[in-house]
Tab-separated table of C-alpha atoms in Angstrom:
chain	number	residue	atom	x	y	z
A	53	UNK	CA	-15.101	35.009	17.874
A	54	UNK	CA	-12.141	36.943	17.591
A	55	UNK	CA	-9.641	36.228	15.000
A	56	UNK	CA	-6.841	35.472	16.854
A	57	UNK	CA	-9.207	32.961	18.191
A	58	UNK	CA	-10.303	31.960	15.259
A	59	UNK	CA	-6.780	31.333	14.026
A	60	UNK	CA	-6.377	29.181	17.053
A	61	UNK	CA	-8.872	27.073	16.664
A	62	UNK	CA	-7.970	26.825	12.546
A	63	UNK	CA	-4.399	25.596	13.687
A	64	UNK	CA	-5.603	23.047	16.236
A	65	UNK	CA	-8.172	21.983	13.226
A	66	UNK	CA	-4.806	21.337	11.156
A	67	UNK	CA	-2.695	19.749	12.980
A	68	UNK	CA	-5.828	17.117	14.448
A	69	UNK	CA	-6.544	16.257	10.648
A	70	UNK	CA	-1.984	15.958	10.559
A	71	UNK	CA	-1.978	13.912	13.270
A	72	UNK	CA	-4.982	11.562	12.225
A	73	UNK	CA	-3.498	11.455	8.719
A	74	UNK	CA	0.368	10.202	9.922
A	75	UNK	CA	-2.076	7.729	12.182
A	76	UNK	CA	-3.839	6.526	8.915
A	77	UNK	CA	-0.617	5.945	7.287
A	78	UNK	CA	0.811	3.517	9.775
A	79	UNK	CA	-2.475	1.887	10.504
A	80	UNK	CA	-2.134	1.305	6.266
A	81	UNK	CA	1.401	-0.094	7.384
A	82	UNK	CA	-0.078	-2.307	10.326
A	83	UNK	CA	-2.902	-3.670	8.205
A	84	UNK	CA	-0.463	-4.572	5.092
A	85	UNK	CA	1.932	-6.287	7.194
A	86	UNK	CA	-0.853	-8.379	9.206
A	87	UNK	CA	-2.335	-9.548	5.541
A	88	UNK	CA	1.329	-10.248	4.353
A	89	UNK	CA	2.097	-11.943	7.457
A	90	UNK	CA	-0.674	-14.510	7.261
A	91	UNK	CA	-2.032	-14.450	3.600
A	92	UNK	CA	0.411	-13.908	1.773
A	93	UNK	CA	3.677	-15.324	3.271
A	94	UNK	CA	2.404	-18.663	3.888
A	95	UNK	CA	1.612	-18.860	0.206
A	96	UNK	CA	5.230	-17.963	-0.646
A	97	UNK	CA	6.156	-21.279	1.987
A	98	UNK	CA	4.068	-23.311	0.494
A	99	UNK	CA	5.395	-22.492	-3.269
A	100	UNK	CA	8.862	-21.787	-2.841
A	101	UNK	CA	12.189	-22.428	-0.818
A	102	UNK	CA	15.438	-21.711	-0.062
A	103	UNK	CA	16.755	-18.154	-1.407
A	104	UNK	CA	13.921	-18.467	-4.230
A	105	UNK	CA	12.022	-18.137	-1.257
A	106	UNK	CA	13.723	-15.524	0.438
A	107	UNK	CA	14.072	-13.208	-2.744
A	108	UNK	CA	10.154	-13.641	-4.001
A	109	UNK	CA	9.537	-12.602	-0.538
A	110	UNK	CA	11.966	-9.615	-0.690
A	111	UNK	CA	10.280	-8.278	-3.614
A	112	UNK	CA	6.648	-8.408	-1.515
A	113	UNK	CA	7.698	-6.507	0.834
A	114	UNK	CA	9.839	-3.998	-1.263
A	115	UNK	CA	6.482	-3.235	-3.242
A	116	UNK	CA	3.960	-2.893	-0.448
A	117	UNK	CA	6.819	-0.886	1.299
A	118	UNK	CA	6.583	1.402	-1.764
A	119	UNK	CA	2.954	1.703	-1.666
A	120	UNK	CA	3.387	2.538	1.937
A	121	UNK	CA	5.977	5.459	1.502
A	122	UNK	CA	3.737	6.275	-1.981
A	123	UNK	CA	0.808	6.690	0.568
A	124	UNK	CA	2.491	9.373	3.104
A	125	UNK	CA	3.442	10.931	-0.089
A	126	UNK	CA	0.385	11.487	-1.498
A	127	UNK	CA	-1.033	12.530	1.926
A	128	UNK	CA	1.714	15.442	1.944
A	129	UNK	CA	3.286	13.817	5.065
A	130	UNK	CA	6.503	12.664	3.535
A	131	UNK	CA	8.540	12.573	0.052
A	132	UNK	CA	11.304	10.132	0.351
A	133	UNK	CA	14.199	9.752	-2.456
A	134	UNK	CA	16.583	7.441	-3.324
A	135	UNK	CA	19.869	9.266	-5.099
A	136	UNK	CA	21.881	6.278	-6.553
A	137	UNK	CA	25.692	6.236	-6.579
A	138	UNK	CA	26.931	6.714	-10.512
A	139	UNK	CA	28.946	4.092	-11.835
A	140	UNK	CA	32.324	4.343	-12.534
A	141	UNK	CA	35.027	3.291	-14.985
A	142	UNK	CA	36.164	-0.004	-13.903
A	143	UNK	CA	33.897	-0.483	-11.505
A	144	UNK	CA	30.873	-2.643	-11.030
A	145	UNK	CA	27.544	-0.927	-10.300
A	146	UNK	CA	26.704	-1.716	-7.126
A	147	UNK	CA	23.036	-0.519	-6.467
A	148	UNK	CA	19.648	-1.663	-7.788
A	149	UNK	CA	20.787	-4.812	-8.999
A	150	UNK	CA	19.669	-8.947	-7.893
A	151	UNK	CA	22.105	-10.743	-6.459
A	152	UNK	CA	24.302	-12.731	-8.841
A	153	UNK	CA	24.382	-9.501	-11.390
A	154	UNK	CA	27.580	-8.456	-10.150
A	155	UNK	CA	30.533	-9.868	-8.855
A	156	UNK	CA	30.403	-9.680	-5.118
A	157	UNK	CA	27.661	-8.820	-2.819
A	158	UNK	CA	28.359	-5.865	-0.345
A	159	UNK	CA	27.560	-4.226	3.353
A	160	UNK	CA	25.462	-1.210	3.354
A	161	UNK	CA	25.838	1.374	6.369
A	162	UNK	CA	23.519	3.890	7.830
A	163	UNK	CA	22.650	6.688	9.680
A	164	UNK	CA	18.957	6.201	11.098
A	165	UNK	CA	16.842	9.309	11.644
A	166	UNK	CA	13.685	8.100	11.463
A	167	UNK	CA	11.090	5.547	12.045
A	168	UNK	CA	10.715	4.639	8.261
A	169	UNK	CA	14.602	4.888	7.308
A	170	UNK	CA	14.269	0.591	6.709
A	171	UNK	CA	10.713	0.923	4.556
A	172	UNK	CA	12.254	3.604	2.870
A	173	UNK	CA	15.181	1.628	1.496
A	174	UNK	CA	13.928	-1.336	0.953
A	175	UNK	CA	11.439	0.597	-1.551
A	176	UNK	CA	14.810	1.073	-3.470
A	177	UNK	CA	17.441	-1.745	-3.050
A	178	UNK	CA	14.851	-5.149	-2.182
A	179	UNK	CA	17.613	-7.617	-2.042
A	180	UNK	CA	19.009	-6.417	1.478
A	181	UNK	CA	18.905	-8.921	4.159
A	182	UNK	CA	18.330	-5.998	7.160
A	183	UNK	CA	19.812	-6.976	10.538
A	184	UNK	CA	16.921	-6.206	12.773
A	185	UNK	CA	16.544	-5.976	16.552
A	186	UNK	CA	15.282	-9.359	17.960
A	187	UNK	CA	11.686	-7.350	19.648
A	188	UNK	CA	11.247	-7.049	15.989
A	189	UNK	CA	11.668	-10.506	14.520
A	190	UNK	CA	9.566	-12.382	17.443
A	191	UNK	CA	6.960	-10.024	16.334
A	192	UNK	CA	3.666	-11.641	16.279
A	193	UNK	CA	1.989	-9.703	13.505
A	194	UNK	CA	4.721	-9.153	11.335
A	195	UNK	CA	7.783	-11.276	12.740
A	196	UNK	CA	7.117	-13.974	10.303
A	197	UNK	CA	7.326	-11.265	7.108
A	198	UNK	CA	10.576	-10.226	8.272
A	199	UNK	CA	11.993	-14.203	8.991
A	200	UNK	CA	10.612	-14.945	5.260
A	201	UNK	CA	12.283	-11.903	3.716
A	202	UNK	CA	16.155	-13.197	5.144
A	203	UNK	CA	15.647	-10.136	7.913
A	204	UNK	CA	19.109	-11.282	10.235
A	205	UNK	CA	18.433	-11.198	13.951
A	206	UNK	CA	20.705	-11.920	17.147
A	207	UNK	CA	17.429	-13.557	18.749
A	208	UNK	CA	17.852	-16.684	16.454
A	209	UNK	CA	19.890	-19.409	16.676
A	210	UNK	CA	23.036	-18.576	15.106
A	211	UNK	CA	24.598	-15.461	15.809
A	212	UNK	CA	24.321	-11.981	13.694
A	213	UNK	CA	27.607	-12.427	12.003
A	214	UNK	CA	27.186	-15.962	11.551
A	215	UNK	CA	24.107	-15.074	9.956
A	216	UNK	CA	25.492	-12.135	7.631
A	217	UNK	CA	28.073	-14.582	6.753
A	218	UNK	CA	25.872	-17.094	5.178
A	219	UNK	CA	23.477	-14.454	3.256
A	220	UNK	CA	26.708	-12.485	1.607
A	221	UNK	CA	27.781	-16.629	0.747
A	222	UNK	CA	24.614	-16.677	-1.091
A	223	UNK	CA	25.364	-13.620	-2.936
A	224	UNK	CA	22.983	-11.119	-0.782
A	225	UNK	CA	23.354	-7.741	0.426
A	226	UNK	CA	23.357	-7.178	3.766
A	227	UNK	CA	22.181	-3.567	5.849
A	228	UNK	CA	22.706	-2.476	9.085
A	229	UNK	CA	22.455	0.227	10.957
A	230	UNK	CA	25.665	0.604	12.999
A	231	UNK	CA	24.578	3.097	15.735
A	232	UNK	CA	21.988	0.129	16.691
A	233	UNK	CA	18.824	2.427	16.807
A	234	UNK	CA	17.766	5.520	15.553
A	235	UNK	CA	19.831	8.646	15.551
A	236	UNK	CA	19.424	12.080	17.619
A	237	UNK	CA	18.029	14.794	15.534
A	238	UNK	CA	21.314	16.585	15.375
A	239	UNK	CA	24.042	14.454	15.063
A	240	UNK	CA	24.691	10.282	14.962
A	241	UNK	CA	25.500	8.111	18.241
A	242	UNK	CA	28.724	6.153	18.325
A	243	UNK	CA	28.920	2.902	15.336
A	244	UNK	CA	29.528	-0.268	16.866
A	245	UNK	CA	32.176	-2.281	14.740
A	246	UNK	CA	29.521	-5.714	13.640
A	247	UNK	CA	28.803	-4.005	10.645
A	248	UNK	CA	32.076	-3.343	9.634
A	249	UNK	CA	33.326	-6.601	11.012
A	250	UNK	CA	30.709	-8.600	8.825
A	251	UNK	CA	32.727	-6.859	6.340
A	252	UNK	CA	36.262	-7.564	6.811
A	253	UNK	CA	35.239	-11.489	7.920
A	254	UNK	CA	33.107	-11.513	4.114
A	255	UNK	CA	36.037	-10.034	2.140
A	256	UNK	CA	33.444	-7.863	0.863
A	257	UNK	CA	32.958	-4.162	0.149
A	258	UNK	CA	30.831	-1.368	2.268
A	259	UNK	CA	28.963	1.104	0.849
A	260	UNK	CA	27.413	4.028	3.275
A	261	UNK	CA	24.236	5.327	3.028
A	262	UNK	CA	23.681	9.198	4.322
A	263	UNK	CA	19.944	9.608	4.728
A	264	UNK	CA	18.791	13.590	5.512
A	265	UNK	CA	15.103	14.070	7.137
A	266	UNK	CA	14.105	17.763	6.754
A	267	UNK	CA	12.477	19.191	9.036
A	268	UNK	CA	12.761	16.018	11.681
A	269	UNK	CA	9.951	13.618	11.536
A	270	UNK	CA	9.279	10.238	12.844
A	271	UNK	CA	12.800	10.504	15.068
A	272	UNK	CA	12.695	8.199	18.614
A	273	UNK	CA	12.296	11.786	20.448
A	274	UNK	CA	9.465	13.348	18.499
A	275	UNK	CA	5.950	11.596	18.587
A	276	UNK	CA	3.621	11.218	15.892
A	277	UNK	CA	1.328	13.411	17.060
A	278	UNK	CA	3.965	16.232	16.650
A	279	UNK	CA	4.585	15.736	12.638
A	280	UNK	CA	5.450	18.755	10.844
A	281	UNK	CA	3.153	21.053	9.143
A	282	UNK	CA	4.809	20.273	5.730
A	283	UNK	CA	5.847	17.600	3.687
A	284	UNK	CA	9.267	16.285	5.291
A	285	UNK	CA	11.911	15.607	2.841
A	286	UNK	CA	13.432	12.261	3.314
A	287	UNK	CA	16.437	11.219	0.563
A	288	UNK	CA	18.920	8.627	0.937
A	289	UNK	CA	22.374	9.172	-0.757
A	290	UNK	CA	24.457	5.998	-1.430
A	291	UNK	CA	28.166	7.443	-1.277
A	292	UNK	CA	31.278	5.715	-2.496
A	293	UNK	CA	32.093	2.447	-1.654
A	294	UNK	CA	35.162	1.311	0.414
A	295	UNK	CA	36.823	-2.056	0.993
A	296	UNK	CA	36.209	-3.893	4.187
A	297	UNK	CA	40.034	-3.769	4.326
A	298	UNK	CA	39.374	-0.121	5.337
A	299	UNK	CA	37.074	-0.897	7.841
């Protein structure tokens, strides 16, 4: 064999064992989410209720999240990191903490590059009540993890807003992704204003989020099977905060 075929057939060798290793990952994400679904949840139903409820489920899925994310990372597939905002004089920190630590709750915005932009935050902030597509939440393997964690869909019976209303009330967080579904590899699509107008109609600060995948990975264009060679960087900046007055 020459080695120019050799070399071939090394690379092909490399990227089957890449591909079945991103395929391990999310069958490790399928499998958690089934046992959380129907072990695990309806223990948290049967023990708790209300936004005890909600928040003990929150923190669930924020750890197996992490153990998902610390899973790609140990396979070399992907490194994500979280780079806080810094306080500031006069200001109340606004990341990291439980709802109830700080004066008001806020709106977090963001860009969405990739498929595991949601795990990958929630590994970091837990209290979030995520607005999620309604093909999501009538999911029937993990539908009922997102419902327990407060996950705010337009599929249910009140409305999104309505919704994000009532969780900031309660002193939760709320995310959503304004460009409603995840963004071209170079570039964002337009925002669409619910995000901002949950805002303005909760009185309540925003705070962006700027999340950089490098190389792409995991975008809705680029198939699993086609996963870079090396470990993608994934980091999520929270930048300043600005009043929904602003928005």
């Amino acid at each position: 064999m020459s080695s120019e075929a050799s070399t071939q057939t090394s690379g092909r060798f490399r990227h089957a064992l890449r591909t079945l290793a991103v395929a391990s990952a999310f069958g490790f994400f399928w499998v958690g989410a089934v046992l959380l679904a129907w072990l695990i949840v309806p223990f948290v139903f049967i023990c708790y209720s209300g936004g005890e409820r909600i928040r003990i489920s929150q923190r669930i899925v924020s750890r197996s999240f992490r153990m998902f994310h610390g899973y790609m990372r140990v396979l070399g597939l992907l490194d994500s990191r979280f780079i806080p905002r810094s306080a500031r004089a006069g200001e109340d920190e606004l990341v990291g903490t439980l709802p109830g630590e700080r004066k008001t709750p806020v709106v977090y915005v963001s860009n969405h590059p990739t498929l595991v932009d949601v795990t990958a935050i929630l590994s970091n902030l837990p209290h979030l009540r995520c607005v999620t597509k309604p093909l999501y939440a009538a999911n029937p393997l993990f539908g009922r993890v997102l419902s327990a964690a407060g996950f705010l869909s337009s599929g249910r019976k009140f409305s999104v807003l309505q919704q994000a209303q009532e969780a900031l009330d309660e002193g939760f967080d709320v995310l959503v992704f304004p460009e409603g579904t995840r963004s071209p590899e170079r570039g964002i699509h337009p925002f669409h204003r619910g995000a901002f107008e949950i805002a303005k109609r909760g009185g309540v600060p925003i705070v962006p989020l700027f999340i950089r995948c490098s190389p792409p990975a995991l975008t809705k264009d680029r198939p699993m099977s086609r996963h870079p060679s090396v470990v993608v960087r994934h980091t999520i900046q929270v930048l300043d905060l600005f009043p929904s007055e602003g928005a």
